[in-house]
Amino acid sequence: EKIEITKEQQALMKIILDAYNRHQIPQDVAKKLLQDQYSAEENFLLLTEMATSQVQVLVEFTKNIPGFLSLDHEDQIALLKGSAVEAMFLRSAQVFSRKMPKGHTEVLEARIRKSGISEEFMTPMFNFYKSIGELHMVQEEQALLTAITILTPDRPHVKDQHAVERLQESMLDVLRKLCALQHPQEPQYFARLLGRLTELRTLNHYHTEMLTSWRMNDHKFTPLLCEIWDVQ
Ligand SMILES: CC(C)c1onc(-c2c(Cl)cccc2Cl)c1COc1ccc2cc(-c3cccc(C(=O)O)c3)sc2c1
């Protein structure tokens, strides 16, 4: 049938895309990835700085999602805490699939592979990066998928799940139409994108174990990461 994106859906898309593009890790922070210390300690510190910067970017992006600031305030916090790791996997995945011009991709991979993360988590993590890369998502799809991840109703401690569901559904509807228009020859593309969200949730468990093993080796996180990940 003829798929058309309504005027208000176009407006929603533009707001989400502008927010996604406006809130990026500052270049001077991202450039630090290219500096030449490569010890496990140095890599961990750099990745901690990147993650902290990314959480700040994520909070700003989330505040621009139409309707988010009208949610119950405690639910806003619960959504941010519950989605931070997944949103950061999505974000770091874009770096890999975007083939950063300044060779960020290689150095980011090298730093992640040597930062005290155990081998068993490397495989699922880099499989995810590969599966996102194969989708060749456009900016709009990346921005919407991040908003949809944040607006997941069944995060721990969310009280008014229906209010979150309504916001997520409007994003899902725009994404569905966008996929049909962007990939007419691939009717299952939208389903493949949603399949990545399922894969993301499995990475949460691995990440919790990564945090535990870092902490057992006395690694320190920043106050913001401690707050969002309930550690220390
Ligand atoms: C505390 C720290 C050790 C940590 O613990 N778990 C993870 C993690 C790891 Cl390993 C993998 C996935 C998710 C998490 Cl959460 C991390 C590091 O998390 C991050 C988070 C975001 C970004 C964005 C980057 C990035 C680079 C260049 C350019 C850009 C850009 O946006 O232009 C972004 S790097 C980066 C590193």
PDB file of C-alpha atoms and ligand atoms in Angstrom:
ATOM      1  CA  GLU A   1       0.000   0.000   0.000  1.00  0.00           C
ATOM      2  CA  LYS A   2       1.123   3.609  -0.416  1.00  0.00           C
ATOM      3  CA  ILE A   3       3.215   4.583   2.632  1.00  0.00           C
ATOM      4  CA  GLU A   4       3.291   8.255   3.477  1.00  0.00           C
ATOM      5  CA  ILE A   5       4.920   9.954   6.448  1.00  0.00           C
ATOM      6  CA  THR A   6       2.511  12.524   7.895  1.00  0.00           C
ATOM      7  CA  LYS A   7       3.451  16.158   8.506  1.00  0.00           C
ATOM      8  CA  GLU A   8       3.700  15.651  12.271  1.00  0.00           C
ATOM      9  CA  GLN A   9       5.820  12.509  11.760  1.00  0.00           C
ATOM     10  CA  GLN A  10       8.165  14.548   9.545  1.00  0.00           C
ATOM     11  CA  ALA A  11       8.379  17.182  12.296  1.00  0.00           C
ATOM     12  CA  LEU A  12       9.134  14.454  14.894  1.00  0.00           C
ATOM     13  CA  MET A  13      11.820  12.979  12.603  1.00  0.00           C
ATOM     14  CA  LYS A  14      13.466  16.371  12.154  1.00  0.00           C
ATOM     15  CA  ILE A  15      13.533  17.058  15.928  1.00  0.00           C
ATOM     16  CA  ILE A  16      15.079  13.652  16.670  1.00  0.00           C
ATOM     17  CA  LEU A  17      17.647  13.914  13.867  1.00  0.00           C
ATOM     18  CA  ASP A  18      18.677  17.466  14.826  1.00  0.00           C
ATOM     19  CA  ALA A  19      19.070  16.396  18.466  1.00  0.00           C
ATOM     20  CA  TYR A  20      21.095  13.344  17.438  1.00  0.00           C
ATOM     21  CA  ASN A  21      23.440  15.402  15.277  1.00  0.00           C
ATOM     22  CA  ARG A  22      23.681  18.333  17.681  1.00  0.00           C
ATOM     23  CA  HIS A  23      24.670  16.213  20.666  1.00  0.00           C
ATOM     24  CA  GLN A  24      27.923  14.457  19.755  1.00  0.00           C
ATOM     25  CA  ILE A  25      31.080  13.730  21.731  1.00  0.00           C
ATOM     26  CA  PRO A  26      33.231  16.903  21.499  1.00  0.00           C
ATOM     27  CA  GLN A  27      35.956  16.417  18.867  1.00  0.00           C
ATOM     28  CA  ASP A  28      38.770  17.164  21.336  1.00  0.00           C
ATOM     29  CA  VAL A  29      37.516  14.274  23.520  1.00  0.00           C
ATOM     30  CA  ALA A  30      37.118  11.866  20.578  1.00  0.00           C
ATOM     31  CA  LYS A  31      40.588  12.862  19.293  1.00  0.00           C
ATOM     32  CA  LYS A  32      42.111  11.601  22.563  1.00  0.00           C
ATOM     33  CA  LEU A  33      41.481   8.107  21.213  1.00  0.00           C
ATOM     34  CA  LEU A  34      44.298   8.763  18.741  1.00  0.00           C
ATOM     35  CA  GLN A  35      46.950   9.592  21.354  1.00  0.00           C
ATOM     36  CA  ASP A  36      49.668   6.986  21.541  1.00  0.00           C
ATOM     37  CA  GLN A  37      49.563   5.428  25.047  1.00  0.00           C
ATOM     38  CA  TYR A  38      48.181   1.907  24.704  1.00  0.00           C
ATOM     39  CA  SER A  39      48.524   0.335  28.153  1.00  0.00           C
ATOM     40  CA  ALA A  40      45.435  -1.444  29.514  1.00  0.00           C
ATOM     41  CA  GLU A  41      45.325   1.236  32.213  1.00  0.00           C
ATOM     42  CA  GLU A  42      45.522   4.084  29.691  1.00  0.00           C
ATOM     43  CA  ASN A  43      42.869   2.449  27.504  1.00  0.00           C
ATOM     44  CA  PHE A  44      40.512   1.982  30.443  1.00  0.00           C
ATOM     45  CA  LEU A  45      40.904   5.626  31.486  1.00  0.00           C
ATOM     46  CA  LEU A  46      40.253   6.828  27.913  1.00  0.00           C
ATOM     47  CA  LEU A  47      37.205   4.608  27.500  1.00  0.00           C
ATOM     48  CA  THR A  48      35.925   5.843  30.865  1.00  0.00           C
ATOM     49  CA  GLU A  49      36.293   9.415  29.667  1.00  0.00           C
ATOM     50  CA  MET A  50      34.508   8.568  26.400  1.00  0.00           C
ATOM     51  CA  ALA A  51      31.659   6.822  28.231  1.00  0.00           C
ATOM     52  CA  THR A  52      31.262   9.748  30.651  1.00  0.00           C
ATOM     53  CA  SER A  53      31.158  12.222  27.783  1.00  0.00           C
ATOM     54  CA  GLN A  54      28.721   9.946  25.963  1.00  0.00           C
ATOM     55  CA  VAL A  55      26.347   9.834  28.957  1.00  0.00           C
ATOM     56  CA  GLN A  56      26.275  13.634  29.018  1.00  0.00           C
ATOM     57  CA  VAL A  57      25.500  13.656  25.280  1.00  0.00           C
ATOM     58  CA  LEU A  58      22.820  11.011  25.810  1.00  0.00           C
ATOM     59  CA  VAL A  59      21.059  13.049  28.530  1.00  0.00           C
ATOM     60  CA  GLU A  60      20.931  16.093  26.253  1.00  0.00           C
ATOM     61  CA  PHE A  61      19.635  14.005  23.322  1.00  0.00           C
ATOM     62  CA  THR A  62      16.951  12.409  25.535  1.00  0.00           C
ATOM     63  CA  LYS A  63      15.700  15.783  26.763  1.00  0.00           C
ATOM     64  CA  ASN A  64      14.953  16.632  23.112  1.00  0.00           C
ATOM     65  CA  ILE A  65      12.740  13.592  22.556  1.00  0.00           C
ATOM     66  CA  PRO A  66       9.216  15.046  22.262  1.00  0.00           C
ATOM     67  CA  GLY A  67       7.165  14.078  25.310  1.00  0.00           C
ATOM     68  CA  PHE A  68      10.106  12.791  27.370  1.00  0.00           C
ATOM     69  CA  LEU A  69      10.207  15.760  29.741  1.00  0.00           C
ATOM     70  CA  SER A  70       6.445  15.381  30.343  1.00  0.00           C
ATOM     71  CA  LEU A  71       7.000  11.881  31.765  1.00  0.00           C
ATOM     72  CA  ASP A  72       7.105  11.307  35.525  1.00  0.00           C
ATOM     73  CA  HIS A  73      10.539  12.564  36.692  1.00  0.00           C
ATOM     74  CA  GLU A  74      11.495   9.327  38.423  1.00  0.00           C
ATOM     75  CA  ASP A  75      10.542   7.447  35.245  1.00  0.00           C
ATOM     76  CA  GLN A  76      12.810   9.758  33.235  1.00  0.00           C
ATOM     77  CA  ILE A  77      15.735   8.717  35.455  1.00  0.00           C
ATOM     78  CA  ALA A  78      14.734   5.034  35.306  1.00  0.00           C
ATOM     79  CA  LEU A  79      14.653   5.178  31.478  1.00  0.00           C
ATOM     80  CA  LEU A  80      18.079   6.853  31.267  1.00  0.00           C
ATOM     81  CA  LYS A  81      19.690   4.424  33.729  1.00  0.00           C
ATOM     82  CA  GLY A  82      18.050   1.435  32.065  1.00  0.00           C
ATOM     83  CA  SER A  83      19.055   2.379  28.517  1.00  0.00           C
ATOM     84  CA  ALA A  84      22.487   4.014  28.931  1.00  0.00           C
ATOM     85  CA  VAL A  85      24.572   0.918  28.165  1.00  0.00           C
ATOM     86  CA  GLU A  86      22.432  -0.038  25.146  1.00  0.00           C
ATOM     87  CA  ALA A  87      22.490   3.532  23.788  1.00  0.00           C
ATOM     88  CA  MET A  88      26.280   3.565  24.174  1.00  0.00           C
ATOM     89  CA  PHE A  89      26.645   0.254  22.377  1.00  0.00           C
ATOM     90  CA  LEU A  90      24.577   1.778  19.550  1.00  0.00           C
ATOM     91  CA  ARG A  91      26.705   4.925  19.586  1.00  0.00           C
ATOM     92  CA  SER A  92      30.055   3.141  19.629  1.00  0.00           C
ATOM     93  CA  ALA A  93      28.714   0.811  16.918  1.00  0.00           C
ATOM     94  CA  GLN A  94      28.133   3.830  14.669  1.00  0.00           C
ATOM     95  CA  VAL A  95      31.802   4.707  15.083  1.00  0.00           C
ATOM     96  CA  PHE A  96      32.766   1.270  13.793  1.00  0.00           C
ATOM     97  CA  SER A  97      30.282   1.238  10.927  1.00  0.00           C
ATOM     98  CA  ARG A  98      30.989   4.890  10.027  1.00  0.00           C
ATOM     99  CA  LYS A  99      34.655   3.981   9.392  1.00  0.00           C
ATOM    100  CA  MET A 100      35.790   7.196  11.106  1.00  0.00           C
ATOM    101  CA  PRO A 101      38.103   9.086   8.712  1.00  0.00           C
ATOM    102  CA  LYS A 102      40.814   9.692  11.315  1.00  0.00           C
ATOM    103  CA  GLY A 103      41.227   5.957  11.901  1.00  0.00           C
ATOM    104  CA  HIS A 104      39.192   6.079  15.123  1.00  0.00           C
ATOM    105  CA  THR A 105      37.716   2.695  14.258  1.00  0.00           C
ATOM    106  CA  GLU A 106      41.020   0.826  14.530  1.00  0.00           C
ATOM    107  CA  VAL A 107      42.180   2.600  17.680  1.00  0.00           C
ATOM    108  CA  LEU A 108      38.792   2.251  19.368  1.00  0.00           C
ATOM    109  CA  GLU A 109      38.811  -1.482  18.662  1.00  0.00           C
ATOM    110  CA  ALA A 110      42.419  -1.804  19.896  1.00  0.00           C
ATOM    111  CA  ARG A 111      41.610   0.085  23.101  1.00  0.00           C
ATOM    112  CA  ILE A 112      38.459  -1.903  23.807  1.00  0.00           C
ATOM    113  CA  ARG A 113      40.316  -5.181  23.160  1.00  0.00           C
ATOM    114  CA  LYS A 114      43.003  -4.161  25.659  1.00  0.00           C
ATOM    115  CA  SER A 115      41.120  -2.574  28.553  1.00  0.00           C
ATOM    116  CA  GLY A 116      40.661  -5.428  30.981  1.00  0.00           C
ATOM    117  CA  ILE A 117      37.531  -6.848  29.339  1.00  0.00           C
ATOM    118  CA  SER A 118      37.611 -10.653  29.365  1.00  0.00           C
ATOM    119  CA  GLU A 119      37.649 -12.568  26.057  1.00  0.00           C
ATOM    120  CA  GLU A 120      34.177 -14.077  26.631  1.00  0.00           C
ATOM    121  CA  PHE A 121      32.578 -10.607  26.269  1.00  0.00           C
ATOM    122  CA  MET A 122      34.656  -9.601  23.234  1.00  0.00           C
ATOM    123  CA  THR A 123      32.930 -12.030  20.857  1.00  0.00           C
ATOM    124  CA  PRO A 124      29.313 -10.956  21.468  1.00  0.00           C
ATOM    125  CA  MET A 125      30.401  -7.309  21.592  1.00  0.00           C
ATOM    126  CA  PHE A 126      32.210  -7.342  18.239  1.00  0.00           C
ATOM    127  CA  ASN A 127      29.546  -9.575  16.675  1.00  0.00           C
ATOM    128  CA  PHE A 128      27.082  -6.814  17.554  1.00  0.00           C
ATOM    129  CA  TYR A 129      29.342  -4.155  16.044  1.00  0.00           C
ATOM    130  CA  LYS A 130      29.568  -6.238  12.880  1.00  0.00           C
ATOM    131  CA  SER A 131      25.798  -6.831  12.693  1.00  0.00           C
ATOM    132  CA  ILE A 132      25.122  -3.095  13.054  1.00  0.00           C
ATOM    133  CA  GLY A 133      27.748  -2.283  10.410  1.00  0.00           C
ATOM    134  CA  GLU A 134      26.088  -4.659   7.932  1.00  0.00           C
ATOM    135  CA  LEU A 135      22.815  -2.683   8.187  1.00  0.00           C
ATOM    136  CA  HIS A 136      24.377   0.512   6.745  1.00  0.00           C
ATOM    137  CA  MET A 137      21.824   2.578   8.676  1.00  0.00           C
ATOM    138  CA  VAL A 138      21.206   6.159   7.621  1.00  0.00           C
ATOM    139  CA  GLN A 139      21.415   8.918  10.266  1.00  0.00           C
ATOM    140  CA  GLU A 140      17.620   9.054  10.662  1.00  0.00           C
ATOM    141  CA  GLU A 141      17.467   5.330  11.419  1.00  0.00           C
ATOM    142  CA  GLN A 142      20.342   5.593  13.936  1.00  0.00           C
ATOM    143  CA  ALA A 143      18.689   8.537  15.694  1.00  0.00           C
ATOM    144  CA  LEU A 144      15.255   6.863  15.829  1.00  0.00           C
ATOM    145  CA  LEU A 145      16.695   3.537  16.979  1.00  0.00           C
ATOM    146  CA  THR A 146      18.496   5.332  19.838  1.00  0.00           C
ATOM    147  CA  ALA A 147      15.281   7.138  20.857  1.00  0.00           C
ATOM    148  CA  ILE A 148      13.331   3.841  20.654  1.00  0.00           C
ATOM    149  CA  THR A 149      15.940   2.155  22.879  1.00  0.00           C
ATOM    150  CA  ILE A 150      15.672   4.924  25.472  1.00  0.00           C
ATOM    151  CA  LEU A 151      11.858   4.742  25.396  1.00  0.00           C
ATOM    152  CA  THR A 152      11.731   1.038  26.322  1.00  0.00           C
ATOM    153  CA  PRO A 153       8.749   0.755  28.729  1.00  0.00           C
ATOM    154  CA  ASP A 154       9.849  -2.330  30.686  1.00  0.00           C
ATOM    155  CA  ARG A 155      13.033  -0.962  32.248  1.00  0.00           C
ATOM    156  CA  PRO A 156      13.415  -1.577  36.011  1.00  0.00           C
ATOM    157  CA  HIS A 157      11.431   0.787  38.279  1.00  0.00           C
ATOM    158  CA  VAL A 158       9.390   2.454  35.499  1.00  0.00           C
ATOM    159  CA  LYS A 159       5.962   3.225  37.033  1.00  0.00           C
ATOM    160  CA  ASP A 160       3.868   4.547  34.118  1.00  0.00           C
ATOM    161  CA  GLN A 161       4.881   2.074  31.385  1.00  0.00           C
ATOM    162  CA  HIS A 162       1.899   3.003  29.180  1.00  0.00           C
ATOM    163  CA  ALA A 163       3.031   6.628  28.927  1.00  0.00           C
ATOM    164  CA  VAL A 164       6.464   5.409  27.736  1.00  0.00           C
ATOM    165  CA  GLU A 165       4.841   2.856  25.394  1.00  0.00           C
ATOM    166  CA  ARG A 166       2.843   5.626  23.670  1.00  0.00           C
ATOM    167  CA  LEU A 167       5.990   7.648  22.994  1.00  0.00           C
ATOM    168  CA  GLN A 168       7.908   4.594  21.802  1.00  0.00           C
ATOM    169  CA  GLU A 169       5.079   3.497  19.505  1.00  0.00           C
ATOM    170  CA  SER A 170       5.046   6.848  17.693  1.00  0.00           C
ATOM    171  CA  MET A 171       8.800   6.503  17.095  1.00  0.00           C
ATOM    172  CA  LEU A 172       8.404   2.891  15.924  1.00  0.00           C
ATOM    173  CA  ASP A 173       5.726   3.953  13.441  1.00  0.00           C
ATOM    174  CA  VAL A 174       7.985   6.608  11.911  1.00  0.00           C
ATOM    175  CA  LEU A 175      10.905   4.146  11.750  1.00  0.00           C
ATOM    176  CA  ARG A 176       8.736   1.491  10.117  1.00  0.00           C
ATOM    177  CA  LYS A 177       7.647   3.912   7.366  1.00  0.00           C
ATOM    178  CA  LEU A 178      11.192   5.282   6.936  1.00  0.00           C
ATOM    179  CA  CYS A 179      12.573   1.744   6.479  1.00  0.00           C
ATOM    180  CA  ALA A 180       9.902   0.904   3.900  1.00  0.00           C
ATOM    181  CA  LEU A 181      10.734   4.086   1.980  1.00  0.00           C
ATOM    182  CA  GLN A 182      14.537   3.787   2.347  1.00  0.00           C
ATOM    183  CA  HIS A 183      14.750   0.030   1.640  1.00  0.00           C
ATOM    184  CA  PRO A 184      11.790  -0.801  -0.661  1.00  0.00           C
ATOM    185  CA  GLN A 185      13.611  -3.892  -1.943  1.00  0.00           C
ATOM    186  CA  GLU A 186      14.144  -5.175   1.614  1.00  0.00           C
ATOM    187  CA  PRO A 187      10.693  -5.563   3.267  1.00  0.00           C
ATOM    188  CA  GLN A 188      12.283  -7.312   6.291  1.00  0.00           C
ATOM    189  CA  TYR A 189      14.751  -4.450   6.980  1.00  0.00           C
ATOM    190  CA  PHE A 190      12.599  -2.927   9.765  1.00  0.00           C
ATOM    191  CA  ALA A 191      12.373  -6.342  11.464  1.00  0.00           C
ATOM    192  CA  ARG A 192      16.175  -6.680  11.224  1.00  0.00           C
ATOM    193  CA  LEU A 193      16.600  -3.312  12.970  1.00  0.00           C
ATOM    194  CA  LEU A 194      14.294  -4.422  15.803  1.00  0.00           C
ATOM    195  CA  GLY A 195      16.255  -7.653  16.027  1.00  0.00           C
ATOM    196  CA  ARG A 196      19.318  -5.549  16.908  1.00  0.00           C
ATOM    197  CA  LEU A 197      17.397  -4.136  19.897  1.00  0.00           C
ATOM    198  CA  THR A 198      16.910  -7.691  21.151  1.00  0.00           C
ATOM    199  CA  GLU A 199      20.628  -8.390  20.683  1.00  0.00           C
ATOM    200  CA  LEU A 200      21.366  -5.152  22.596  1.00  0.00           C
ATOM    201  CA  ARG A 201      19.487  -6.364  25.650  1.00  0.00           C
ATOM    202  CA  THR A 202      21.678  -9.476  25.847  1.00  0.00           C
ATOM    203  CA  LEU A 203      24.759  -7.199  25.896  1.00  0.00           C
ATOM    204  CA  ASN A 204      23.436  -5.584  29.093  1.00  0.00           C
ATOM    205  CA  HIS A 205      24.137  -8.769  30.988  1.00  0.00           C
ATOM    206  CA  TYR A 206      27.671  -9.031  29.616  1.00  0.00           C
ATOM    207  CA  HIS A 207      28.260  -5.395  30.512  1.00  0.00           C
ATOM    208  CA  THR A 208      27.169  -5.924  34.121  1.00  0.00           C
ATOM    209  CA  GLU A 209      29.786  -8.680  34.380  1.00  0.00           C
ATOM    210  CA  MET A 210      32.392  -6.438  32.721  1.00  0.00           C
ATOM    211  CA  LEU A 211      31.728  -3.797  35.395  1.00  0.00           C
ATOM    212  CA  THR A 212      32.058  -6.392  38.165  1.00  0.00           C
ATOM    213  CA  SER A 213      35.377  -7.702  36.885  1.00  0.00           C
ATOM    214  CA  TRP A 214      36.752  -4.155  36.459  1.00  0.00           C
ATOM    215  CA  ARG A 215      35.718  -3.322  39.996  1.00  0.00           C
ATOM    216  CA  MET A 216      37.300  -6.494  41.324  1.00  0.00           C
ATOM    217  CA  ASN A 217      40.545  -5.249  39.782  1.00  0.00           C
ATOM    218  CA  ASP A 218      40.031  -1.960  41.601  1.00  0.00           C
ATOM    219  CA  HIS A 219      39.224   0.112  38.487  1.00  0.00           C
ATOM    220  CA  LYS A 220      37.642   3.485  39.260  1.00  0.00           C
ATOM    221  CA  PHE A 221      34.728   5.058  37.364  1.00  0.00           C
ATOM    222  CA  THR A 222      33.603   8.698  37.249  1.00  0.00           C
ATOM    223  CA  PRO A 223      30.804   9.942  39.598  1.00  0.00           C
ATOM    224  CA  LEU A 224      28.398  10.180  36.627  1.00  0.00           C
ATOM    225  CA  LEU A 225      29.032   6.561  35.574  1.00  0.00           C
ATOM    226  CA  CYS A 226      28.758   5.378  39.210  1.00  0.00           C
ATOM    227  CA  GLU A 227      25.371   7.108  39.418  1.00  0.00           C
ATOM    228  CA  ILE A 228      24.002   5.790  36.130  1.00  0.00           C
ATOM    229  CA  TRP A 229      25.336   2.248  36.673  1.00  0.00           C
ATOM    230  CA  ASP A 230      24.670   2.062  40.451  1.00  0.00           C
ATOM    231  CA  VAL A 231      28.282   1.153  41.244  1.00  0.00           C
ATOM    232  CA  GLN A 232      30.549   2.156  44.199  1.00  0.00           C
TER     233      GLN A 232
HETATM  234  C1  LIG B   1      33.711   2.981  31.547  1.00  0.00           C
HETATM  235  C2  LIG B   1      34.308   2.491  30.225  1.00  0.00           C
HETATM  236  C3  LIG B   1      35.593   1.689  30.458  1.00  0.00           C
HETATM  237  C4  LIG B   1      33.298   1.618  29.540  1.00  0.00           C
HETATM  238  O1  LIG B   1      32.626   0.638  30.191  1.00  0.00           O
HETATM  239  N1  LIG B   1      31.847   0.011  29.308  1.00  0.00           N
HETATM  240  C5  LIG B   1      31.990   0.617  28.101  1.00  0.00           C
HETATM  241  C6  LIG B   1      31.326   0.225  26.891  1.00  0.00           C
HETATM  242  C7  LIG B   1      32.027  -0.457  25.907  1.00  0.00           C
HETATM  243 CL1  LIG B   1      33.693  -0.872  26.177  1.00  0.00          CL
HETATM  244  C8  LIG B   1      31.407  -0.821  24.705  1.00  0.00           C
HETATM  245  C9  LIG B   1      30.081  -0.463  24.488  1.00  0.00           C
HETATM  246  C10 LIG B   1      29.351   0.236  25.468  1.00  0.00           C
HETATM  247  C11 LIG B   1      29.996   0.580  26.658  1.00  0.00           C
HETATM  248 CL2  LIG B   1      29.121   1.452  27.863  1.00  0.00          CL
HETATM  249  C12 LIG B   1      32.912   1.647  28.229  1.00  0.00           C
HETATM  250  C13 LIG B   1      33.344   2.578  27.128  1.00  0.00           C
HETATM  251  O2  LIG B   1      32.116   3.105  26.617  1.00  0.00           O
HETATM  252  C14 LIG B   1      32.049   3.913  25.511  1.00  0.00           C
HETATM  253  C15 LIG B   1      30.807   4.467  25.260  1.00  0.00           C
HETATM  254  C16 LIG B   1      30.621   5.316  24.174  1.00  0.00           C
HETATM  255  C17 LIG B   1      31.668   5.604  23.327  1.00  0.00           C
HETATM  256  C18 LIG B   1      31.641   6.471  22.186  1.00  0.00           C
HETATM  257  C19 LIG B   1      32.868   6.576  21.560  1.00  0.00           C
HETATM  258  C20 LIG B   1      33.186   7.393  20.422  1.00  0.00           C
HETATM  259  C21 LIG B   1      34.466   7.326  19.858  1.00  0.00           C
HETATM  260  C22 LIG B   1      34.777   8.152  18.759  1.00  0.00           C
HETATM  261  C23 LIG B   1      33.844   9.038  18.215  1.00  0.00           C
HETATM  262  C24 LIG B   1      32.563   9.079  18.798  1.00  0.00           C
HETATM  263  C25 LIG B   1      31.525  10.027  18.224  1.00  0.00           C
HETATM  264  O3  LIG B   1      30.378   9.981  18.717  1.00  0.00           O
HETATM  265  O4  LIG B   1      31.867  10.777  17.274  1.00  0.00           O
HETATM  266  C26 LIG B   1      32.220   8.272  19.886  1.00  0.00           C
HETATM  267  S1  LIG B   1      34.007   5.588  22.354  1.00  0.00           S
HETATM  268  C27 LIG B   1      32.905   5.046  23.564  1.00  0.00           C
HETATM  269  C28 LIG B   1      33.122   4.176  24.661  1.00  0.00           C
END
